[in-house]
């Protein structure tokens, strides 16, 4: 019986070998026919062609779907289809050699495929790289003699580059390197569950992200700017929404606006402008990188936005999607995509709104931005070089911004005023002045939004607001130096504190030059809040409300808006309004104190700006925890704000620091109120110490 079984096994192996030979011959014939079809220029599709196993020395960077190794499958059924498990007789494992796993019946082979190969895998983008025991990877013996046979090594086949790796942990690390390089397209996958996925020649795949109703496709390494051209930062969502609201406010004043996103990257900001503001804006998205320009155009097709100046085959009768199909929907807007250096396009063309968001500092582009910006236009600048702005790289700060700074408790506002000083100097070189509408400094960026006022007179007025700051290093009191060219005998007299007289040596440093004017425009911020409510931007509404209170230096959370419909919107978003009469009075006084950007009132801008100087918010803020008294429990922050208001000071919270207080009180007055309402920490201690010994034992 044993001899008969051995004969049957030998016949089965001979049949398998003959079947493999015939399959290889048929594959070669199919490949030749496909080549002939390609030469003739025909477009008929050919079936998937299985190919021989690759040599172990061959390591290609990208492969086609027809070269898929049999150990890479998406489902267990796909692995079982490699062998006819429904047939009779013994069958060999397709992933094991004969000397490792002998031929067996179907039920045993099914368990072997499931328990050994299917469960021992590395998964990547829905593809399972099962362990393979075939002689794809051979390791010679350590003796090094030619007579010794090479031993087989279990391994995995990479789904991206087809390299064979023995250890599972090494394969996982290898796949992570592919992700960092952007080579994440599963080259062997026949279908994908990700919608709007388009393969590209570099073996990459797109990831679709939706923000503010706008879809953008992203590369897998989009969050690493050193490894991708189309950089995208999810943490900058607040920045994009603030910029959008500022543009929406300007679009109410004049339309259509010509606006420029000078550094498009994925183009999401320009697409949001065009998709929501429609005919009110003419959007131009610029980027110098060819890959970014291509990505921006693809994102335009994804959002049914027509690219101005290009009419490809996708756009003959409609707007094409990423799959190549033509949509009959009419384009919702038009965007102009330009491949040009940012400085060049701002020198060549005039715009009403310019947004600068380079990677790092924006000082290299300020001169070009103010060269052709139209009168009463807006320039928004986003700076992400937080290392130099937040006093971590002082030499870089001096090189880029020309400012001497130190680390202080108010370092974020110091960064905003430093950027504004660079913006004001760049505008003055072009005979233009600025009016600051918004200045926000958060963890990842500093955003400033300014309105441009043409004329040398406006430029001189802005230049006068650049002053040096005197900062005491002992108590952190600070004050802007007075205007004048005469040298004072003792600058310490300008500081309200008495640290110089009581402490030895030099106690203060001179910082700057910094922007000494206001950081906010209350009327503009109120209209930004209306735009945020209108476009359902719930994320930035608390921030804008904080900015309005900070601009007025008040704790009253009343945001007046004219009209009953606007008033109802404020009530819905949680704004507390005292009475309608006070709302109308505050609204009328606010509008009378702010500039109206209509054509008939543009000539009264300088006069109104001068009348607002007495209502400016105080410069800088104090941190309640920084100036706390040792051994004393401080009052709650809201209670402390109430105590300062009762003492007759203007006070508000600040977005720069959650524990900061913006007030017109000096540091000595601030500490006096804080000391008055602080409670000693040991006041409740004697009560706990009077517990009887018996009570302590029971506890």
XYZ file of C-alpha atoms in Angstrom:
699
model
C 0.000 0.000 0.000
C 2.822 2.401 0.813
C 4.402 1.745 -2.580
C 1.069 2.455 -4.313
C 0.689 5.747 -2.440
C 4.220 6.784 -3.436
C 3.449 6.002 -7.091
C 0.235 8.059 -6.918
C 2.131 10.957 -5.382
C 4.729 10.817 -8.111
C 2.055 10.838 -10.809
C 0.329 13.820 -9.182
C 3.584 15.801 -9.068
C 4.303 14.983 -12.699
C 0.811 16.196 -13.624
C 1.326 19.400 -11.635
C 4.637 20.013 -13.344
C 3.120 19.460 -16.774
C 0.230 21.806 -15.925
C 2.691 24.499 -14.831
C 4.679 24.089 -18.039
C 1.553 24.457 -20.160
C 0.467 27.509 -18.129
C 3.871 29.131 -18.607
C 3.740 28.506 -22.316
C 0.236 29.974 -22.559
C 1.337 32.985 -20.531
C 4.196 33.655 -22.931
C 1.802 33.462 -25.881
C -0.582 35.878 -24.147
C 2.229 38.314 -23.437
C 3.307 38.238 -27.082
C -0.257 38.884 -28.235
C -0.606 41.792 -25.821
C 2.625 43.313 -27.133
C 1.360 42.966 -30.697
C -1.903 44.688 -29.733
C 0.021 47.547 -28.152
C 2.137 47.960 -31.274
C -0.949 48.119 -33.468
C -2.382 50.892 -31.252
C -5.554 49.040 -30.295
C -7.253 49.740 -26.972
C -8.834 46.352 -26.263
C -8.448 45.204 -22.706
C -6.606 41.939 -22.047
C -7.297 39.627 -19.090
C -5.059 39.561 -16.073
C -1.889 37.595 -16.921
C -0.190 35.562 -14.225
C 3.578 35.829 -14.356
C 6.376 33.642 -13.062
C 7.768 34.252 -9.642
C 10.377 36.978 -9.588
C 14.037 36.337 -8.970
C 15.311 37.071 -5.482
C 17.873 39.565 -6.819
C 15.243 41.600 -8.696
C 13.997 44.603 -6.689
C 11.814 46.962 -8.631
C 10.328 50.201 -7.306
C 6.912 49.763 -8.853
C 4.972 46.913 -10.382
C 1.786 46.414 -12.282
C -1.324 44.588 -11.242
C -0.435 41.588 -13.440
C 2.768 40.893 -11.384
C 0.983 40.309 -8.112
C 2.581 37.647 -5.987
C 0.242 34.889 -4.939
C 0.979 35.468 -1.230
C -0.691 38.906 -1.389
C -4.455 38.586 -1.110
C -7.398 40.638 0.092
C -9.630 37.807 1.350
C -9.254 34.235 2.535
C -11.347 33.090 -0.409
C -8.763 34.571 -2.757
C -6.064 32.533 -1.071
C -8.144 29.349 -1.278
C -8.790 29.847 -4.982
C -5.099 29.214 -5.638
C -5.884 25.525 -5.171
C -8.953 23.584 -6.233
C -10.113 22.540 -2.789
C -13.339 21.056 -4.122
C -11.575 18.476 -6.251
C -10.638 14.946 -5.212
C -7.169 13.702 -4.398
C -4.172 15.147 -2.631
C -3.104 18.703 -3.285
C 0.043 20.686 -2.517
C 0.183 24.024 -0.716
C 0.750 26.889 -3.180
C 2.935 28.781 -0.675
C 5.036 25.915 0.689
C 7.574 23.662 -1.046
C 7.087 19.909 -1.100
C 9.814 19.194 1.456
C 8.114 21.465 4.008
C 4.469 20.511 3.527
C 3.535 17.371 1.685
C 0.421 17.040 -0.440
C -2.726 16.331 1.528
C -6.488 16.269 1.180
C -8.660 19.372 0.888
C -9.866 19.674 4.489
C -6.350 19.510 5.864
C -4.991 21.937 3.254
C -7.767 24.426 4.036
C -6.795 24.423 7.721
C -3.141 24.825 6.763
C -3.851 27.872 4.562
C -6.025 29.478 7.205
C -3.898 28.849 10.292
C -0.394 29.215 8.900
C -0.536 31.606 5.956
C -3.681 33.706 6.427
C -3.206 34.397 10.140
C 0.510 35.171 9.868
C 0.362 38.321 7.767
C 1.229 42.010 7.457
C -1.690 44.211 6.400
C -1.306 47.342 4.323
C -4.120 49.322 2.663
C -6.493 46.364 2.725
C -3.910 43.950 1.297
C -2.647 41.028 3.366
C 0.929 39.967 2.741
C 0.777 36.335 3.911
C 3.885 34.480 4.914
C 5.537 32.639 2.049
C 7.780 29.524 2.258
C 8.543 29.174 -1.438
C 12.182 29.364 -2.616
C 11.858 33.077 -3.448
C 14.410 33.928 -0.806
C 17.300 31.545 -0.149
C 19.946 31.895 2.514
C 23.258 30.077 2.165
C 24.755 28.152 5.016
C 27.255 29.859 7.265
C 30.033 27.407 6.221
C 30.382 29.157 2.870
C 31.263 26.013 0.892
C 29.796 25.518 -2.554
C 28.667 21.964 -1.790
C 26.276 23.029 0.991
C 22.689 23.537 -0.080
C 20.902 26.853 0.510
C 18.239 26.673 3.181
C 14.786 28.158 2.643
C 13.677 31.165 4.675
C 10.088 32.163 5.410
C 9.470 35.701 4.205
C 6.957 38.341 3.101
C 6.603 40.011 -0.290
C 6.292 43.797 -0.149
C 3.079 45.035 -1.725
C 4.798 48.166 -3.054
C 8.259 47.200 -4.310
C 8.090 43.336 -4.295
C 11.173 42.995 -2.106
C 11.304 39.916 0.148
C 11.799 40.463 3.894
C 12.057 37.717 6.483
C 10.905 39.315 9.734
C 7.452 40.768 10.290
C 8.766 43.751 12.254
C 11.235 44.530 9.482
C 8.421 44.455 6.940
C 6.383 46.896 9.025
C 9.352 49.269 9.213
C 9.890 48.853 5.474
C 6.281 49.849 4.772
C 6.626 52.925 6.994
C 9.552 54.060 4.853
C 7.333 53.702 1.789
C 4.715 55.892 3.476
C 7.281 58.588 4.247
C 8.382 58.577 0.614
C 4.807 58.769 -0.594
C 4.931 55.321 -2.209
C 1.736 54.020 -0.665
C -0.208 52.865 -3.686
C -1.004 49.185 -3.310
C 0.200 48.267 -6.777
C -1.481 44.866 -6.754
C -4.942 45.902 -5.577
C -7.634 45.344 -8.103
C -10.147 47.637 -6.360
C -10.103 50.162 -3.547
C -12.606 51.143 -0.910
C -11.370 54.767 -0.813
C -13.624 57.022 -2.900
C -12.119 59.333 -5.496
C -8.817 57.459 -5.421
C -6.582 57.979 -8.426
C -3.253 56.183 -8.965
C -0.345 58.294 -10.087
C 2.855 57.234 -11.860
C 5.003 57.407 -8.726
C 3.104 54.592 -7.046
C 1.111 56.941 -4.793
C -2.501 57.276 -3.785
C -4.634 60.254 -2.849
C -6.492 60.747 0.421
C -9.680 62.791 0.322
C -10.274 65.320 3.113
C -13.318 67.573 3.521
C -13.237 70.952 5.244
C -15.921 73.635 5.144
C -17.784 71.793 2.385
C -14.664 71.609 0.181
C -13.016 68.324 -0.814
C -9.277 68.184 -1.382
C -7.093 65.246 -2.262
C -3.917 64.837 -0.242
C -0.779 62.811 -0.583
C -0.157 60.273 2.194
C 2.827 62.291 3.479
C 0.956 65.610 3.318
C 1.805 66.449 6.943
C 5.589 66.340 6.391
C 6.690 69.455 4.493
C 10.234 68.142 3.977
C 8.952 65.095 2.079
C 6.072 66.474 0.058
C 5.370 69.469 -2.135
C 1.626 69.555 -1.440
C 1.872 70.258 2.287
C -1.357 70.411 4.275
C -1.739 71.128 7.985
C -5.008 70.183 9.667
C -4.135 72.342 12.680
C -4.372 75.478 10.521
C -8.130 75.143 10.137
C -8.683 78.090 12.486
C -6.333 80.191 10.393
C -8.158 79.354 7.161
C -11.536 80.196 8.650
C -10.342 83.545 10.012
C -8.909 84.457 6.613
C -12.157 83.402 4.932
C -14.234 85.611 7.245
C -11.994 88.603 6.595
C -12.414 88.108 2.854
C -16.186 87.727 3.245
C -16.321 91.066 5.075
C -14.345 92.765 2.298
C -16.619 91.181 -0.322
C -19.568 92.983 1.263
C -17.856 96.327 0.699
C -16.964 95.863 -2.955
C -17.380 93.154 -5.561
C -16.147 91.442 -7.519
C -12.892 91.189 -5.629
C -9.627 90.028 -7.160
C -8.045 87.906 -4.444
C -4.793 85.948 -4.473
C -3.690 82.907 -2.532
C 0.035 83.277 -3.172
C 1.027 79.854 -1.795
C -1.676 77.435 -2.864
C -0.157 74.026 -1.941
C -3.355 71.924 -2.134
C -5.438 74.979 -3.052
C -7.970 74.436 -0.272
C -8.090 78.082 0.793
C -8.736 79.417 -2.699
C -11.304 76.705 -3.361
C -13.194 77.645 -0.206
C -13.246 81.275 -1.311
C -14.579 80.413 -4.752
C -17.084 77.791 -3.592
C -18.799 79.900 -0.924
C -18.398 83.471 -2.178
C -19.110 82.546 -5.824
C -19.468 85.648 -8.006
C -18.290 88.063 -5.325
C -14.653 87.069 -5.819
C -12.252 86.288 -8.642
C -9.867 83.791 -7.120
C -6.281 83.291 -8.273
C -4.346 80.406 -6.725
C -0.604 80.479 -7.285
C 2.213 78.065 -6.587
C 5.655 77.717 -8.083
C 5.755 73.930 -7.801
C 4.468 71.906 -10.736
C 3.143 69.102 -8.518
C 1.144 71.617 -6.479
C -0.328 73.206 -9.601
C -1.439 69.809 -10.842
C -2.936 68.979 -7.455
C -4.826 72.293 -7.361
C -6.352 71.645 -10.777
C -7.423 68.154 -9.734
C -9.024 69.582 -6.609
C -10.899 72.093 -8.762
C -12.389 69.236 -10.790
C -13.198 67.416 -7.565
C -15.285 70.365 -6.338
C -16.904 71.099 -9.728
C -14.952 74.331 -10.121
C -13.801 75.343 -13.569
C -10.145 76.200 -14.047
C -9.908 79.466 -15.931
C -7.863 79.403 -19.128
C -7.833 75.587 -19.423
C -10.410 73.555 -21.287
C -9.416 69.934 -21.291
C -11.299 66.902 -22.468
C -12.881 66.585 -19.053
C -14.504 69.984 -19.359
C -16.096 69.847 -22.789
C -19.655 69.444 -21.577
C -19.191 69.617 -17.848
C -16.717 69.261 -15.042
C -14.696 66.073 -14.854
C -14.078 64.052 -11.745
C -11.026 62.090 -10.738
C -12.178 58.917 -12.422
C -12.173 60.543 -15.835
C -15.954 60.693 -16.186
C -17.592 63.923 -17.238
C -20.183 65.395 -14.904
C -23.068 67.242 -16.476
C -23.310 69.569 -13.482
C -22.442 73.165 -14.260
C -19.349 74.543 -12.478
C -20.160 76.369 -9.263
C -17.307 78.864 -9.692
C -14.145 79.659 -11.618
C -10.591 79.669 -10.296
C -7.431 80.792 -12.053
C -4.458 78.539 -11.324
C -1.039 80.098 -11.946
C 2.455 78.596 -11.775
C 4.690 81.527 -10.921
C 6.933 82.878 -8.217
C 4.880 84.712 -5.579
C 6.991 87.859 -5.802
C 6.655 87.954 -9.584
C 2.864 87.628 -9.751
C 2.370 90.281 -7.044
C 4.638 92.659 -8.971
C 2.824 92.038 -12.264
C -0.818 92.203 -11.173
C -2.974 94.244 -8.805
C -5.270 92.596 -6.271
C -7.848 93.631 -3.687
C -6.992 90.846 -1.249
C -3.673 89.012 -0.847
C -2.992 86.165 1.530
C 0.589 85.143 2.296
C 1.152 81.796 3.990
C 4.650 80.552 3.147
C 6.452 77.818 5.015
C 8.177 79.866 7.707
C 8.580 83.632 7.663
C 6.789 85.896 5.193
C 9.143 88.888 5.333
C 10.612 88.040 1.910
C 7.252 88.660 0.225
C 5.981 91.778 2.007
C 7.512 94.304 -0.389
C 5.905 92.605 -3.381
C 2.552 92.318 -1.625
C 2.311 96.065 -0.976
C 3.586 97.041 -4.406
C 0.313 96.643 -6.326
C -2.312 96.162 -3.633
C -5.293 98.427 -4.316
C -6.363 101.214 -2.002
C -8.402 99.993 0.995
C -7.448 96.457 0.061
C -6.505 93.839 2.649
C -3.284 91.895 3.134
C -3.318 88.903 5.486
C 0.001 87.407 6.575
C 0.430 84.052 8.282
C 3.814 83.387 9.896
C 4.628 79.875 11.086
C 8.240 80.426 12.166
C 7.270 80.174 15.818
C 10.853 79.420 16.833
C 12.009 82.925 15.970
C 8.734 84.650 16.847
C 8.366 83.091 20.286
C 11.902 83.988 21.433
C 13.512 80.606 20.927
C 16.008 81.608 18.186
C 16.994 85.176 18.937
C 19.625 85.381 16.193
C 17.052 84.372 13.577
C 14.630 86.941 14.996
C 17.191 89.698 14.584
C 18.045 88.535 11.074
C 14.465 88.287 9.791
C 12.598 90.966 11.711
C 15.357 93.311 12.882
C 14.089 93.179 16.488
C 15.782 92.605 19.811
C 13.484 90.546 22.042
C 13.641 88.360 25.139
C 11.310 85.715 26.512
C 8.500 87.392 28.441
C 5.100 86.459 29.844
C 3.457 88.286 26.936
C 5.641 86.671 24.233
C 2.726 85.914 21.901
C 1.545 89.500 21.722
C 5.176 90.504 21.363
C 5.370 88.221 18.291
C 2.232 89.742 16.767
C 3.545 93.285 17.243
C 6.883 92.257 15.767
C 5.242 90.923 12.592
C 3.113 94.063 12.342
C 6.234 96.203 12.588
C 7.726 94.383 9.587
C 4.446 94.786 7.684
C 4.292 98.526 8.469
C 7.876 99.080 7.319
C 7.245 97.205 4.060
C 4.075 99.240 3.416
C 5.858 102.530 4.198
C 8.540 101.745 1.620
C 5.730 101.681 -0.958
C 4.213 104.956 0.350
C 1.331 103.132 1.994
C 0.025 103.011 5.519
C -1.790 100.238 7.333
C -4.709 99.870 9.706
C -4.600 96.706 11.770
C -7.871 94.799 11.609
C -6.895 91.601 13.341
C -3.858 90.060 15.059
C -4.017 86.502 16.351
C -1.142 84.499 17.844
C -1.862 80.875 18.681
C 0.283 77.819 19.216
C 1.147 77.112 15.566
C 0.937 80.456 13.787
C 0.719 84.225 13.970
C -1.930 85.819 11.729
C -2.180 89.552 11.051
C -4.786 91.174 8.789
C -4.240 94.804 7.763
C -6.054 97.256 5.531
C -3.894 99.236 3.112
C -4.181 103.052 3.061
C -2.461 104.686 0.116
C -0.484 107.905 0.398
C 2.680 109.190 2.082
C 0.652 110.793 4.867
C -0.796 107.421 5.848
C 2.661 105.878 5.589
C 4.054 108.505 7.980
C 1.244 107.899 10.462
C 1.972 104.162 10.444
C 5.712 104.694 10.803
C 5.142 106.814 13.928
C 3.542 103.807 15.619
C 6.823 101.875 15.583
C 8.422 102.331 18.980
C 10.918 100.749 21.328
C 9.648 98.863 24.365
C 11.216 99.165 27.807
C 10.891 95.898 29.750
C 11.832 95.390 33.402
C 13.439 91.994 33.925
C 12.608 91.872 37.639
C 8.861 92.539 37.792
C 8.127 92.347 34.012
C 6.569 95.789 33.898
C 6.670 97.267 30.416
C 6.040 100.573 28.673
C 6.542 101.976 25.179
C 9.141 104.714 24.957
C 7.927 108.188 24.119
C 8.327 109.608 20.636
C 11.222 111.963 20.081
C 14.774 112.065 18.871
C 16.287 113.632 21.984
C 18.312 111.363 24.251
C 16.917 111.142 27.757
C 19.228 111.113 30.716
C 17.465 108.285 32.515
C 15.077 105.994 30.651
C 14.167 104.171 33.867
C 11.963 107.113 34.813
C 9.443 106.051 32.164
C 8.873 102.710 33.898
C 6.101 102.769 36.542
C 8.021 100.307 38.734
C 10.788 101.183 41.237
C 12.984 98.161 40.597
C 15.951 100.205 39.377
C 16.233 102.054 42.671
C 15.893 98.981 44.882
C 17.881 96.476 42.808
C 21.581 96.696 41.960
C 22.770 96.983 38.386
C 20.752 97.386 35.201
C 17.249 96.007 35.548
C 15.559 96.784 32.197
C 16.131 95.924 28.538
C 15.088 97.793 25.417
C 13.105 95.681 22.923
C 11.874 96.398 19.431
C 11.119 98.193 17.321
C 7.510 97.009 17.735
C 4.063 98.057 16.583
C 2.628 100.293 19.306
C -0.835 100.825 17.819
C -4.029 98.820 18.355
C -4.246 95.183 17.316
C -7.979 94.963 16.585
C -10.771 96.800 14.816
C -14.022 96.239 16.671
C -16.338 96.988 13.754
C -14.457 94.631 11.459
C -14.495 91.865 14.069
C -18.251 92.203 14.529
C -18.792 91.751 10.823
C -16.454 88.750 10.899
C -18.658 87.230 13.592
C -21.703 87.702 11.361
C -19.846 85.975 8.508
C -18.812 83.109 10.820
C -22.449 82.592 11.834
C -23.625 82.874 8.232
C -21.233 80.211 6.957
C -21.636 77.909 10.002
C -18.062 78.261 11.283
C -18.752 77.200 14.836
C -15.090 76.527 15.616
C -13.960 80.153 15.448
C -17.045 81.871 16.860
C -15.813 81.727 20.505
C -12.436 83.056 19.373
C -13.961 85.974 17.461
C -16.168 86.834 20.450
C -13.097 86.882 22.675
C -11.362 89.174 20.187
C -14.318 91.583 20.225
C -14.254 91.792 24.024
C -10.478 92.193 23.911
C -10.733 94.994 21.337
C -13.202 96.900 23.518
C -11.367 95.842 26.718
C -14.589 94.809 28.384
C -16.087 91.710 29.915
C -19.637 92.378 28.659
C -20.521 89.722 26.110
C -22.888 91.823 24.030
C -22.258 91.860 20.293
C -24.673 94.347 18.685
C -25.825 93.770 15.125
C -28.396 95.891 13.302
C -31.537 94.205 12.002
C -33.883 91.739 13.633
C -32.694 88.800 11.521
C -29.073 89.352 12.537
C -30.137 89.777 16.136
C -31.939 86.436 16.084
C -28.834 84.793 14.663
C -26.799 86.079 17.585
C -29.288 84.707 20.049
C -29.113 81.295 18.374
C -25.328 81.130 18.629
C -25.411 81.744 22.362
C -24.671 85.462 22.603
C -26.117 87.178 25.681
C -27.604 90.606 24.860
C -28.842 92.787 27.743
C -31.502 95.010 26.149
C -32.396 96.044 22.629
C -32.021 99.744 23.523
C -28.445 99.287 24.675
C -27.707 97.233 21.584
C -28.857 99.990 19.262
C -26.952 102.646 21.201
C -23.765 100.607 21.238
C -24.154 99.803 17.571
C -24.613 103.455 16.616
C -21.627 104.544 18.680
C -19.543 101.714 17.238
C -20.392 102.595 13.658
C -19.727 106.293 14.264
C -16.299 105.527 15.643
C -15.207 103.166 12.870
C -14.398 103.778 9.268
C -17.083 103.121 6.675
C -15.553 101.674 3.587
C -18.160 102.981 1.152
C -17.101 105.384 -1.525
C -18.631 108.506 0.012
C -16.871 108.107 3.359
C -13.422 107.061 2.205
C -12.123 110.617 2.413
C -12.820 110.876 6.153
C -10.570 107.990 7.099
C -7.707 109.953 8.719
C -10.021 112.148 10.825
C -11.927 109.174 12.191
C -8.752 107.264 12.915
C -7.494 110.165 15.044
C -10.722 110.278 17.029
C -10.346 106.620 17.998
C -7.036 106.976 19.799
C -8.687 107.507 23.181
C -10.678 104.263 22.812
C -7.755 101.984 21.981
C -7.336 98.883 24.076
C -4.379 98.772 26.490
C -1.150 97.295 25.223
C -0.109 93.893 26.568
C -1.547 91.865 29.428
C -0.624 90.340 32.790
C -0.778 86.679 33.719
C -2.612 86.116 36.980
C -0.577 83.008 37.765
C 2.718 84.716 36.985
C 2.070 87.418 39.572
C 0.407 85.259 42.213
C 1.502 85.671 45.819
C 3.194 82.808 47.587
C 1.128 81.344 50.374
C -2.108 82.907 49.099
C -5.039 81.401 47.219
C -5.984 83.581 44.270
C -9.603 84.324 43.414
C -11.184 82.813 40.334
C -10.306 84.608 37.126
C -13.831 85.816 36.391
C -14.180 87.072 39.960
C -10.854 88.862 39.688
C -11.984 90.584 36.486
C -15.054 91.782 38.362
C -12.902 93.146 41.200
C -10.735 95.096 38.742
C -13.833 96.522 37.069
C -15.197 97.622 40.455
C -11.886 99.330 41.136
C -12.424 101.509 38.050
C -10.104 99.833 35.532
C -10.836 98.648 32.018
C -10.369 94.900 31.905
C -10.896 91.928 29.588
C -9.577 88.472 28.927
C -7.156 87.843 26.070
C -6.852 85.105 23.471
C -3.044 85.232 23.734
C -3.078 83.589 27.174
C -6.006 81.784 28.842
C -4.838 83.088 32.233
C -3.997 86.575 30.978
C -5.790 89.801 31.871
C -5.673 92.859 29.595
C -6.135 95.997 31.670
C -5.093 99.641 31.796
C -3.962 99.242 35.404
C -0.251 99.275 36.183
C 1.440 96.197 37.551
C 1.488 97.659 41.057
C -2.258 98.341 40.931
C -2.825 94.864 39.469
C -0.948 93.232 42.347
C -2.706 95.402 44.908
C -6.155 94.201 43.818
C -4.879 90.624 43.583
C -3.468 90.779 47.113
C -6.636 92.315 48.515
C -8.867 89.469 47.365
C -6.444 86.583 47.930
C -6.929 84.258 50.888
C -4.079 82.678 52.902
C -3.654 78.987 52.231
C -3.349 78.136 55.960
C -6.744 79.649 56.876
C -8.470 76.277 56.714
C -5.574 74.273 58.152
C -6.386 74.694 61.895
C -9.825 73.177 61.412
C -8.368 69.967 60.060
C -5.784 69.825 62.858
C -8.417 69.902 65.652
C -9.643 66.388 64.937
C -9.529 64.209 68.039
C -7.124 61.235 68.215
C -10.049 58.801 68.493
C -11.566 60.244 65.347
C -8.242 59.888 63.540
C -8.045 56.221 64.484
C -11.526 55.574 63.151
C -10.605 57.318 59.896
